[in-house]
Amino acid sequence: MNANQESLIVAAYAKFPVPQGAKLSYGTSGFRADALILESTVFRVGILAALRSLKTQSVIGLMITASHNQVSDNGVKVADPSGGMLTQGWEPFADAIANAATPEELVKLIGEFVKKENISFDGPKQAEILLGRDTRPSGESLLEAAKQGINSIAGSLATDMGLVTTPQLHWIVRARNKGLKATELDYFEQLSSSFRCLIDLIPNGSKSGETGDKLIVDSANGVGAEKLENLKKMLDSLVIEVRNSGEGILNEGVGADYVQKEKVVPEGFGPTDVGIRCASLDGDADRLVYFYVPSDTGNKIVLVDGDKILTLFAIFVKEQLSILDSDDSYHPRLGVVQTAYANGASTDYIKQLGLQVVFTATGVKHLHEEAEKYDIGIYFEANGHGTILFSESFLSWLEIRNSDLSSKSKGSEQQKAALRLLAVSKLINQAVGDALSCLLLVEAILQHMGWSIQKWNELYQDLPSRQLKVKVADRTAVTTANAETVAVKPPGIQEVINAEIAKYPRGRSFIRPSGTEDVIRVYAEASTQEAADSLANSVAKLVDKYLGLGLGGSG
Ligand code: NG1
Ligand code: ZN
């Protein structure tokens, strides 16, 4: 790093000192905090994004959002060249520069890192970063901070993509780096045309009329509302009514996180919606859950969560693969990835379909990494974040198989199955979970099957479950193993949890430190709601006993 570059960083630093007492870390979803303390962090992430672009000689994304958090929070995360999350190897550097308390320290950290990573400032390509943000009022000033960070690396280009959903930005970054069409309009066109293709391929005689006429979408008063309105204009076989499109407060009593955790109707929904197919997006439209309002139950809903979306996708993909009936030369590997929060009934059901299920730790980057190991890897968190990944080799095989079939038996069921899978691979976001593309795939599959939301929900019945949070002196005192299902520390706690679980038929429970809040999360499942509540409470008491009084630090 030359002196000129150093002085550019030092000059920009003056406007972005770290607020007193702030300690930030790049968690499962980037940096997240009260927006008031985030400018200095976003400025530094701008620098990081520019360095990442120089290192990879590719376009990088920088998204300003705090997803489902309250409106006063904000956050920032980086999209890698593939459109996926920032490589985990760079997270410690992100933490270090975010907390650098003087310009000298910042320059020193950057200098050392640039050397270690062998980053050249005079490579063939200058840094190029695409910036996106959600609808939070703090987004604009944070965008400015990001630009200043990027511009403090000489020669960098920052392009403002305006208001976008998180998955749109990731999609655009991926497309840019693959040399594909990469504007927002291209995104809408690809989604709508592949959706149309799936609808055109619905077998004659399917009872698609039974799916129900209309879908009502709760957009969490977030960025998804406007985007869904735009997408809607390009779809003619789908009636969508968008609610919570900005008239209320972002994520307050609305949105996928609220609906999934509270299992009650969001604002703007009620008794007049009984039986109708409804869906909720989160604040940045990367999570999706479905629900319906049953009759006479107050504000309660029947939740159709990420696990059930996963199950629907798995059934459809498996059906197409078996129609395609692979020849001897190629056996596509289909796998499902879940976390310990997946309802046990969903896992049983998917295994019973004959599919392999793998578990990873919480956080989509872990699920994504595991799903990439398959020809078709389907992953979902119960909270509604997930997607389907197709391997390049499988897609090439599918293209060849399709043209083969089209010359030998055009219009055959086999060829239609190949075309359906190709359409799914274009509709579904290959970079990250995307509520809008998942929504279109759910709608296409329901019409294909001729299923109502009620019929879909009846695939299996969720085991009653309960999630609790326990505040502790030090959440790092809990460490886990086996995809977070076993607590290794503090010593002895897993044994007493096991003894509790043994008291309940179909009991299952685990604890883990949250990556986004200062709490230990407790999850419990059992054969009745009372039993699940009681198991969760007992385990929460054990956590409190072991850690609540500050004993945890020594564990
Ligand atoms: P933490 O706070 O680490 O449990 C939560 C969600 C994750 C993921 C992240 C990122 C649960 C139980 N946990 O993580 O699945 O979505 O937020 O937003 O829903
Ligand atoms: Zn989100």
Coordinates of C-alpha atoms and ligand atoms in Angstrom, one line a residue:
M1 CA 0.0 0.0 0.0
N2 CA 1.6 3.3 -1.0
A3 CA 1.6 6.6 0.9
N4 CA -1.0 8.1 -1.3
Q5 CA -3.4 5.3 -0.6
E6 CA -2.7 5.4 3.1
S7 CA -3.4 9.1 3.3
L8 CA -6.7 8.6 1.4
I9 CA -7.9 6.2 4.1
V10 CA -6.6 8.5 6.9
A11 CA -8.5 11.5 5.5
A12 CA -11.7 9.5 5.1
Y13 CA -11.4 8.0 8.6
A14 CA -11.8 11.4 10.2
K15 CA -15.5 11.4 9.4
F16 CA -16.1 7.9 10.7
P17 CA -14.5 7.3 14.2
V18 CA -15.9 4.3 16.2
P19 CA -18.6 5.4 18.6
Q20 CA -17.5 5.1 22.3
G21 CA -18.2 1.7 23.8
A22 CA -19.3 0.1 20.6
K23 CA -18.0 -3.4 20.0
L24 CA -19.2 -4.9 16.7
S25 CA -18.8 -8.3 15.1
Y26 CA -19.5 -9.8 11.7
G27 CA -22.1 -12.4 12.7
T28 CA -24.2 -14.9 10.7
S29 CA -25.7 -12.1 8.8
G30 CA -23.0 -9.4 8.7
F31 CA -23.0 -6.5 11.2
R32 CA -26.2 -5.6 12.8
A33 CA -26.9 -2.9 15.4
D34 CA -28.8 0.3 16.2
A35 CA -28.5 2.4 13.1
L36 CA -27.2 5.3 15.1
I37 CA -23.8 3.6 15.8
L38 CA -23.3 2.0 12.4
E39 CA -21.8 4.7 10.1
S40 CA -18.2 3.9 11.0
T41 CA -18.8 0.2 10.5
V42 CA -20.4 0.7 7.1
F43 CA -17.6 2.9 6.0
R44 CA -15.1 0.2 6.9
V45 CA -17.2 -2.5 5.2
G46 CA -17.0 -0.3 2.1
I47 CA -13.2 -0.5 2.3
L48 CA -13.4 -4.3 2.8
A49 CA -15.7 -4.7 -0.2
A50 CA -13.3 -2.8 -2.4
L51 CA -10.4 -5.0 -1.2
R52 CA -12.5 -8.1 -1.8
S53 CA -13.2 -6.9 -5.3
L54 CA -9.5 -6.3 -6.0
K55 CA -8.5 -9.7 -4.5
T56 CA -11.1 -11.6 -6.6
Q57 CA -11.0 -9.3 -9.6
S58 CA -14.8 -9.5 -9.6
V59 CA -17.8 -7.5 -8.8
I60 CA -18.8 -7.5 -5.1
G61 CA -22.1 -6.6 -3.5
L62 CA -22.7 -4.5 -0.3
M63 CA -26.2 -4.6 1.2
I64 CA -27.5 -2.3 3.8
T65 CA -30.3 -4.0 5.8
A66 CA -31.2 -5.4 9.2
S67 CA -33.7 -7.9 7.7
H68 CA -36.4 -8.6 10.2
N69 CA -35.0 -6.5 13.0
Q70 CA -36.9 -3.4 14.2
V71 CA -36.8 -0.3 12.0
S72 CA -34.3 1.6 14.2
D73 CA -31.7 -1.1 13.6
N74 CA -29.7 -1.5 10.5
G75 CA -26.9 -3.7 9.2
V76 CA -24.4 -4.3 6.4
K77 CA -23.3 -7.5 4.7
V78 CA -21.1 -8.3 1.7
A79 CA -22.0 -10.6 -1.3
D80 CA -19.0 -12.5 -2.7
P81 CA -18.5 -13.0 -6.5
S82 CA -20.6 -16.1 -6.6
G83 CA -23.5 -14.1 -5.1
G84 CA -23.1 -16.0 -1.8
M85 CA -22.1 -14.7 1.6
L86 CA -18.7 -13.2 2.2
T87 CA -16.1 -15.9 2.5
Q88 CA -15.8 -16.9 6.2
G89 CA -12.0 -16.4 6.1
W90 CA -12.4 -12.6 5.8
E91 CA -14.8 -12.3 8.8
P92 CA -11.9 -11.8 11.4
F93 CA -10.6 -8.9 9.3
A94 CA -14.1 -7.4 9.1
D95 CA -14.2 -7.5 12.9
A96 CA -10.8 -6.1 13.3
I97 CA -11.2 -3.1 11.1
A98 CA -14.7 -2.4 12.4
N99 CA -13.3 -1.9 15.8
A100 CA -10.0 -0.1 14.9
A101 CA -10.0 3.0 17.1
T102 CA -7.5 5.2 15.4
P103 CA -6.6 6.0 11.7
E104 CA -3.1 4.6 12.3
E105 CA -4.5 1.3 13.6
L106 CA -6.9 1.1 10.6
V107 CA -4.1 1.7 8.1
K108 CA -1.9 -0.8 9.8
L109 CA -4.6 -3.5 9.8
I110 CA -5.3 -2.9 6.2
G111 CA -1.6 -2.9 5.2
E112 CA -1.0 -6.2 7.0
F113 CA -4.1 -7.8 5.5
V114 CA -3.3 -6.6 1.9
K115 CA 0.2 -8.2 2.3
K116 CA -1.1 -11.4 3.7
E117 CA -3.8 -11.8 1.0
N118 CA -1.4 -10.6 -1.7
I119 CA -3.9 -8.0 -2.9
S120 CA -2.6 -5.8 -5.7
F121 CA -3.7 -2.2 -6.2
D122 CA -2.6 -2.3 -9.8
G123 CA -4.3 -5.5 -11.1
P124 CA -6.0 -5.4 -14.5
K125 CA -9.3 -4.6 -13.0
Q126 CA -10.2 -1.8 -10.5
A127 CA -12.6 -2.6 -7.7
E128 CA -16.3 -2.5 -8.5
I129 CA -19.0 -2.6 -5.9
L130 CA -22.8 -2.7 -6.3
L131 CA -24.6 -1.1 -3.4
G132 CA -28.1 -2.0 -2.3
R133 CA -30.3 -1.0 0.6
D134 CA -33.8 -1.8 2.1
T135 CA -36.4 0.8 3.0
R136 CA -35.0 1.8 6.4
P137 CA -34.8 5.6 6.9
S138 CA -31.2 5.3 8.0
G139 CA -30.3 3.6 4.7
E140 CA -29.4 6.7 2.9
S141 CA -26.8 8.1 5.2
L142 CA -25.3 4.6 5.7
L143 CA -25.1 4.4 1.9
E144 CA -23.1 7.6 1.9
A145 CA -20.7 6.1 4.5
A146 CA -20.3 2.9 2.3
K147 CA -19.5 5.1 -0.8
Q148 CA -16.8 7.0 1.2
G149 CA -15.3 3.7 2.3
I150 CA -15.2 2.4 -1.2
N151 CA -13.8 5.7 -2.6
S152 CA -11.0 5.7 -0.1
I153 CA -9.5 2.8 -2.1
A154 CA -8.1 4.5 -5.1
G155 CA -9.8 3.9 -8.5
S156 CA -12.8 2.0 -7.1
L157 CA -16.2 2.2 -8.6
A158 CA -19.3 2.2 -6.5
T159 CA -22.6 1.7 -8.3
D160 CA -25.8 2.5 -6.4
M161 CA -28.6 0.0 -7.2
G162 CA -31.1 1.9 -5.1
L163 CA -33.8 0.1 -3.1
V164 CA -33.5 -3.7 -3.7
T165 CA -34.3 -6.9 -1.8
T166 CA -31.2 -8.6 -0.4
P167 CA -31.7 -11.6 -2.8
Q168 CA -31.9 -9.2 -5.8
L169 CA -28.5 -7.7 -5.0
H170 CA -27.0 -11.2 -4.6
W171 CA -28.6 -12.3 -7.9
I172 CA -27.3 -9.3 -9.8
V173 CA -23.8 -9.8 -8.4
R174 CA -23.8 -13.4 -9.4
A175 CA -25.1 -12.6 -12.9
R176 CA -22.6 -9.8 -13.5
N177 CA -19.7 -12.1 -12.6
K178 CA -21.0 -14.8 -14.9
G179 CA -21.4 -12.4 -17.8
L180 CA -25.2 -12.9 -17.8
K181 CA -27.9 -10.3 -18.1
A182 CA -27.8 -8.6 -14.8
T183 CA -30.2 -5.7 -14.4
E184 CA -33.2 -5.6 -12.1
L185 CA -35.5 -5.9 -15.1
D186 CA -33.5 -9.0 -16.2
Y187 CA -34.2 -10.4 -12.7
F188 CA -38.0 -9.8 -13.1
E189 CA -38.0 -11.2 -16.6
Q190 CA -36.1 -14.4 -15.7
L191 CA -38.5 -15.0 -12.7
S192 CA -41.6 -14.3 -14.6
S193 CA -40.7 -16.3 -17.8
S194 CA -39.6 -19.4 -15.9
F195 CA -42.8 -19.2 -13.8
R196 CA -44.8 -19.0 -17.0
C197 CA -42.9 -22.0 -18.4
L198 CA -43.8 -24.1 -15.3
I199 CA -47.5 -23.1 -15.6
D200 CA -47.5 -24.0 -19.3
L201 CA -46.1 -27.4 -18.5
I202 CA -48.9 -28.3 -16.0
P203 CA -50.4 -31.6 -17.2
N204 CA -53.8 -31.4 -18.8
G205 CA -56.5 -32.4 -16.4
S206 CA -54.6 -31.1 -13.3
K207 CA -57.1 -29.7 -10.9
S208 CA -55.2 -26.4 -10.6
G209 CA -58.5 -24.6 -10.0
E210 CA -58.5 -26.2 -6.6
T211 CA -55.5 -24.2 -5.4
G212 CA -57.7 -21.2 -4.7
D213 CA -58.0 -18.0 -6.7
K214 CA -56.0 -15.6 -4.8
L215 CA -52.8 -15.2 -2.7
I216 CA -52.6 -12.4 -0.1
V217 CA -49.0 -11.3 0.7
D218 CA -48.0 -9.5 3.9
S219 CA -44.9 -7.6 2.8
A220 CA -43.7 -6.6 6.3
N221 CA -44.0 -2.9 5.3
G222 CA -40.6 -3.5 3.6
V223 CA -38.9 -3.4 0.2
G224 CA -40.5 -6.6 -0.9
A225 CA -43.9 -4.8 -1.4
E226 CA -42.8 -2.6 -4.3
K227 CA -40.8 -5.4 -5.9
L228 CA -43.7 -7.8 -5.7
E229 CA -46.0 -5.2 -7.3
N230 CA -43.5 -4.9 -10.2
L231 CA -43.3 -8.7 -10.6
K232 CA -47.1 -9.0 -10.5
K233 CA -47.4 -6.9 -13.6
M234 CA -45.4 -9.5 -15.5
L235 CA -47.6 -12.4 -14.4
D236 CA -51.0 -13.1 -15.8
S237 CA -51.9 -16.5 -14.2
L238 CA -51.6 -15.3 -10.6
V239 CA -53.8 -13.1 -8.6
I240 CA -51.8 -11.5 -5.8
E241 CA -53.0 -8.9 -3.3
V242 CA -50.2 -7.1 -1.5
R243 CA -50.8 -5.9 2.0
N244 CA -48.5 -4.1 4.5
S245 CA -46.7 -2.4 1.7
G246 CA -45.4 0.5 3.7
E247 CA -48.4 2.1 5.4
G248 CA -47.3 0.7 8.8
I249 CA -44.0 0.3 10.6
L250 CA -41.4 -2.1 9.1
N251 CA -41.5 -5.5 10.8
E252 CA -43.8 -4.3 13.6
G253 CA -46.5 -6.8 14.1
V254 CA -46.0 -7.9 10.5
G255 CA -43.6 -10.0 8.4
A256 CA -42.3 -13.5 8.2
D257 CA -40.3 -13.5 11.5
Y258 CA -43.3 -12.2 13.5
V259 CA -45.7 -14.7 11.9
Q260 CA -43.4 -17.7 12.3
K261 CA -42.5 -16.9 15.9
E262 CA -45.8 -15.7 17.3
K263 CA -48.1 -17.8 15.1
V264 CA -50.8 -15.1 15.0
V265 CA -52.2 -13.0 12.1
P266 CA -50.1 -10.0 11.0
E267 CA -51.6 -6.5 11.0
G268 CA -54.1 -6.0 8.3
F269 CA -55.3 -9.7 8.4
G270 CA -58.3 -11.1 10.2
P271 CA -61.6 -13.0 10.1
T272 CA -62.4 -11.9 6.5
D273 CA -59.4 -13.8 5.3
V274 CA -60.5 -17.2 6.7
G275 CA -59.3 -20.1 4.6
I276 CA -57.5 -17.9 2.0
R277 CA -53.8 -18.7 1.0
C278 CA -51.6 -16.1 2.7
A279 CA -47.8 -15.5 2.8
S280 CA -45.4 -13.3 4.7
L281 CA -42.1 -11.8 3.6
D282 CA -39.5 -10.4 5.9
G283 CA -38.1 -6.8 5.8
D284 CA -35.6 -7.5 3.1
A285 CA -37.6 -10.3 1.3
D286 CA -35.2 -13.2 1.8
R287 CA -37.6 -15.1 4.1
L288 CA -41.0 -16.5 3.2
V289 CA -43.6 -18.4 5.2
Y290 CA -47.2 -19.2 4.3
F291 CA -50.2 -19.4 6.6
Y292 CA -54.0 -19.4 6.6
V293 CA -56.6 -18.2 9.1
P294 CA -58.7 -21.1 10.3
S295 CA -62.2 -20.3 11.4
D296 CA -63.2 -19.3 14.9
T297 CA -59.8 -19.2 16.5
G298 CA -59.3 -15.5 17.3
N299 CA -56.0 -14.2 15.9
K300 CA -54.4 -17.7 15.6
I301 CA -53.1 -18.9 12.3
V302 CA -52.1 -22.2 10.8
L303 CA -48.4 -21.7 9.9
V304 CA -46.9 -23.4 6.8
D305 CA -43.3 -22.8 7.5
G306 CA -39.9 -23.1 5.8
D307 CA -39.8 -26.9 6.5
K308 CA -43.1 -27.3 4.6
I309 CA -41.9 -25.2 1.7
L310 CA -38.8 -27.4 1.6
T311 CA -41.0 -30.5 1.6
L312 CA -43.1 -29.2 -1.2
F313 CA -40.0 -28.5 -3.3
A314 CA -38.5 -31.9 -2.5
I315 CA -41.7 -33.7 -3.6
F316 CA -41.9 -31.8 -6.9
V317 CA -38.2 -32.2 -7.8
K318 CA -38.2 -35.9 -6.9
E319 CA -41.3 -36.4 -9.0
Q320 CA -39.6 -34.8 -12.0
L321 CA -36.5 -36.8 -11.5
S322 CA -38.4 -40.1 -11.5
I323 CA -40.4 -39.1 -14.6
L324 CA -37.1 -38.3 -16.2
D325 CA -35.9 -41.8 -15.1
S326 CA -32.2 -41.2 -15.4
D327 CA -30.3 -43.4 -17.8
D328 CA -27.5 -45.6 -16.4
S329 CA -24.8 -43.1 -17.1
Y330 CA -26.0 -40.4 -14.6
H331 CA -27.6 -40.6 -11.3
P332 CA -28.3 -37.1 -10.0
R333 CA -27.8 -36.8 -6.2
L334 CA -30.7 -35.1 -4.5
G335 CA -30.1 -34.0 -0.9
V336 CA -31.9 -32.0 1.8
V337 CA -30.2 -29.7 4.3
Q338 CA -31.8 -28.6 7.5
T339 CA -30.8 -27.3 11.0
A340 CA -31.8 -28.6 14.4
Y341 CA -34.7 -26.1 14.4
A342 CA -36.4 -28.1 11.6
N343 CA -39.5 -29.7 13.0
G344 CA -38.9 -33.4 13.6
A345 CA -42.0 -34.4 11.7
S346 CA -40.6 -32.7 8.6
T347 CA -37.4 -34.6 8.8
D348 CA -39.3 -37.9 9.3
Y349 CA -41.4 -37.1 6.3
I350 CA -38.5 -36.2 4.0
K351 CA -36.6 -39.4 5.0
Q352 CA -39.7 -41.4 4.3
L353 CA -39.7 -40.0 0.8
G354 CA -36.3 -41.7 0.5
L355 CA -34.2 -38.6 0.6
Q356 CA -31.0 -38.0 2.4
V357 CA -31.2 -35.3 5.1
V358 CA -28.1 -33.6 6.5
F359 CA -28.0 -31.2 9.4
T360 CA -25.7 -28.1 9.8
A361 CA -25.3 -25.3 12.3
T362 CA -27.7 -22.4 12.2
G363 CA -26.9 -19.7 9.6
V364 CA -27.6 -19.9 5.9
K365 CA -23.9 -19.9 4.9
H366 CA -23.6 -23.3 6.6
L367 CA -26.7 -24.7 4.9
H368 CA -25.6 -23.3 1.5
E369 CA -22.2 -24.8 1.7
E370 CA -23.6 -28.3 2.4
A371 CA -26.3 -28.1 -0.3
E372 CA -23.6 -27.3 -2.9
K373 CA -22.3 -30.9 -2.5
Y374 CA -25.3 -32.3 -4.3
D375 CA -26.5 -32.2 -7.9
I376 CA -29.7 -30.8 -6.5
G377 CA -29.4 -29.6 -2.9
I378 CA -32.5 -28.2 -1.2
Y379 CA -32.0 -26.2 2.0
F380 CA -34.3 -24.3 4.3
E381 CA -34.4 -22.9 7.8
A382 CA -37.7 -23.4 9.6
N383 CA -38.0 -19.6 9.6
G384 CA -38.4 -19.5 5.8
H385 CA -34.9 -18.8 4.4
G386 CA -33.9 -21.3 1.8
T387 CA -33.4 -22.2 -1.9
I388 CA -32.5 -25.0 -4.3
L389 CA -29.0 -25.3 -5.7
F390 CA -28.3 -27.0 -9.0
S391 CA -24.7 -28.2 -9.8
E392 CA -23.2 -27.0 -13.2
S393 CA -22.6 -30.6 -14.2
F394 CA -26.3 -31.6 -13.5
L395 CA -27.5 -28.6 -15.5
S396 CA -25.3 -29.5 -18.5
W397 CA -26.5 -33.1 -18.4
L398 CA -30.1 -31.8 -18.2
E399 CA -29.6 -29.5 -21.2
I400 CA -28.2 -32.4 -23.3
R401 CA -30.9 -34.8 -22.1
N402 CA -33.6 -32.2 -23.1
S403 CA -32.2 -31.7 -26.6
D404 CA -31.9 -35.4 -27.0
L405 CA -35.5 -36.0 -25.9
S406 CA -36.7 -33.1 -28.0
S407 CA -35.3 -34.7 -31.2
K408 CA -36.5 -38.3 -30.2
S409 CA -39.7 -37.7 -28.4
K410 CA -40.7 -34.0 -28.4
G411 CA -43.5 -33.2 -26.0
S412 CA -43.1 -36.5 -24.1
E413 CA -43.6 -36.6 -20.3
Q414 CA -39.9 -37.1 -20.0
Q415 CA -39.0 -34.0 -21.9
K416 CA -41.5 -32.0 -20.0
A417 CA -39.9 -33.2 -16.7
A418 CA -36.5 -32.0 -18.1
L419 CA -38.0 -28.6 -19.1
R420 CA -39.6 -28.2 -15.6
L421 CA -36.3 -28.8 -13.8
L422 CA -34.6 -26.4 -16.1
A423 CA -37.3 -23.8 -15.4
V424 CA -36.9 -24.4 -11.7
S425 CA -33.2 -23.8 -11.9
K426 CA -33.9 -20.4 -13.5
L427 CA -36.7 -19.4 -11.3
I428 CA -35.1 -20.2 -8.0
N429 CA -32.3 -17.9 -6.8
Q430 CA -28.9 -19.8 -7.0
A431 CA -27.2 -17.2 -4.8
V432 CA -29.3 -17.0 -1.6
G433 CA -32.8 -17.7 -0.3
D434 CA -35.2 -15.4 -2.1
A435 CA -38.8 -14.9 -0.9
L436 CA -40.1 -13.7 -4.3
S437 CA -38.7 -16.6 -6.3
C438 CA -39.6 -19.1 -3.7
L439 CA -43.2 -17.7 -3.7
L440 CA -43.5 -18.1 -7.4
L441 CA -42.2 -21.7 -7.2
V442 CA -44.6 -22.6 -4.4
E443 CA -47.5 -21.1 -6.5
A444 CA -46.4 -23.0 -9.6
I445 CA -46.2 -26.3 -7.7
L446 CA -49.5 -25.9 -5.9
Q447 CA -51.2 -25.3 -9.3
H448 CA -49.3 -28.2 -10.8
M449 CA -50.4 -30.5 -8.0
G450 CA -53.9 -29.0 -7.8
W451 CA -53.4 -28.5 -4.1
S452 CA -55.0 -25.9 -1.8
I453 CA -52.8 -24.6 1.1
Q454 CA -54.9 -26.8 3.5
K455 CA -54.0 -29.9 1.4
W456 CA -50.3 -28.9 1.3
N457 CA -50.3 -28.4 5.1
E458 CA -51.7 -31.9 5.6
L459 CA -48.6 -33.5 4.2
Y460 CA -47.5 -34.1 7.8
Q461 CA -48.5 -32.6 11.1
D462 CA -45.9 -30.5 12.9
L463 CA -44.8 -31.8 16.3
P464 CA -45.7 -29.2 18.9
S465 CA -42.6 -27.1 19.7
R466 CA -41.5 -24.2 21.8
Q467 CA -38.6 -21.7 21.6
L468 CA -37.4 -19.7 24.5
K469 CA -34.5 -17.3 25.2
V470 CA -32.5 -17.2 28.4
K471 CA -30.4 -14.1 29.3
V472 CA -27.1 -15.2 30.7
A473 CA -23.9 -13.6 32.0
D474 CA -21.8 -14.9 29.1
R475 CA -23.4 -16.7 26.2
T476 CA -20.0 -17.9 24.9
A477 CA -20.0 -20.2 27.9
V478 CA -22.1 -22.6 25.9
T479 CA -20.4 -24.4 23.1
T480 CA -22.0 -27.1 21.0
A481 CA -21.3 -30.0 18.7
N482 CA -23.1 -32.2 16.2
A483 CA -24.8 -29.4 14.3
E484 CA -25.6 -27.7 17.6
T485 CA -27.6 -30.6 19.0
V486 CA -25.2 -31.4 21.9
A487 CA -24.0 -28.9 24.4
V488 CA -20.3 -29.6 25.1
K489 CA -19.9 -26.8 27.6
P490 CA -20.6 -26.1 30.4
P491 CA -19.6 -29.6 31.5
G492 CA -22.5 -31.8 32.7
I493 CA -25.4 -29.6 31.3
Q494 CA -26.1 -32.0 28.4
E495 CA -26.5 -35.0 30.8
V496 CA -29.1 -33.1 32.8
I497 CA -30.9 -32.0 29.6
N498 CA -30.9 -35.6 28.4
A499 CA -32.5 -36.7 31.7
E500 CA -35.3 -34.1 31.2
I501 CA -35.9 -35.1 27.5
A502 CA -36.2 -38.8 28.6
K503 CA -39.4 -37.8 30.6
Y504 CA -41.3 -36.9 27.4
P505 CA -42.6 -39.1 24.6
R506 CA -41.1 -37.8 21.3
G507 CA -39.1 -35.3 23.4
R508 CA -36.2 -33.4 21.8
S509 CA -34.5 -30.4 23.1
F510 CA -31.2 -28.5 22.5
I511 CA -29.6 -25.2 23.6
R512 CA -27.2 -22.9 21.6
P513 CA -25.9 -19.4 21.9
S514 CA -27.6 -17.0 19.5
G515 CA -25.4 -15.4 16.9
T516 CA -27.5 -12.3 16.7
E517 CA -28.7 -11.6 20.3
D518 CA -27.1 -11.8 23.7
V519 CA -29.1 -14.9 24.7
I520 CA -29.0 -18.7 24.9
R521 CA -31.8 -20.2 22.8
V522 CA -33.8 -23.2 24.0
Y523 CA -35.7 -25.4 21.6
A524 CA -38.0 -28.2 22.7
E525 CA -40.4 -30.5 20.9
A526 CA -42.7 -33.2 22.3
S527 CA -45.9 -35.0 21.5
T528 CA -48.3 -32.4 23.0
Q529 CA -48.0 -28.6 23.2
E530 CA -48.1 -28.8 27.1
A531 CA -45.3 -31.3 27.0
A532 CA -43.2 -29.1 24.6
D533 CA -43.8 -26.0 26.8
S534 CA -42.9 -27.9 30.0
L535 CA -39.7 -29.4 28.5
A536 CA -38.6 -26.0 27.2
N537 CA -39.3 -24.5 30.6
S538 CA -37.3 -27.2 32.4
V539 CA -34.4 -26.8 30.1
A540 CA -34.5 -23.0 30.4
K541 CA -34.3 -23.4 34.2
L542 CA -31.3 -25.7 33.8
V543 CA -29.6 -23.1 31.6
D544 CA -30.3 -20.4 34.2
K545 CA -29.0 -22.7 37.0
Y546 CA -25.7 -23.4 35.1
L547 CA -25.2 -20.0 33.6
G548 CA -27.6 -17.4 34.9
L549 CA -25.6 -16.4 37.9
G550 CA -22.4 -15.8 36.1
L551 CA -21.0 -19.3 36.8
G552 CA -20.8 -19.9 33.0
G553 CA -17.6 -17.9 32.4
S554 CA -15.6 -20.6 34.2
G555 CA -17.2 -23.5 32.3
Ligands
NG1_1 P1 -29.6 -16.7 15.9 O1 -29.9 -15.5 16.6 O2 -28.1 -17.1 15.8 O3 -30.4 -17.8 16.4 C1 -31.2 -16.1 13.8 C2 -32.0 -17.2 13.3 C3 -31.2 -17.9 12.2 C4 -30.8 -16.9 11.1 C5 -30.1 -15.6 11.8 C6 -29.8 -14.5 10.8 C7 -33.5 -18.7 14.5 C8 -33.7 -19.7 15.6 N1 -32.3 -18.2 14.3 O4 -30.0 -16.5 14.3 O5 -31.9 -18.9 11.6 O6 -31.9 -16.5 10.3 O7 -31.0 -15.1 12.8 O8 -30.8 -13.7 10.5 O9 -34.5 -18.5 13.7
ZN2 ZN -34.1 -11.2 5.8

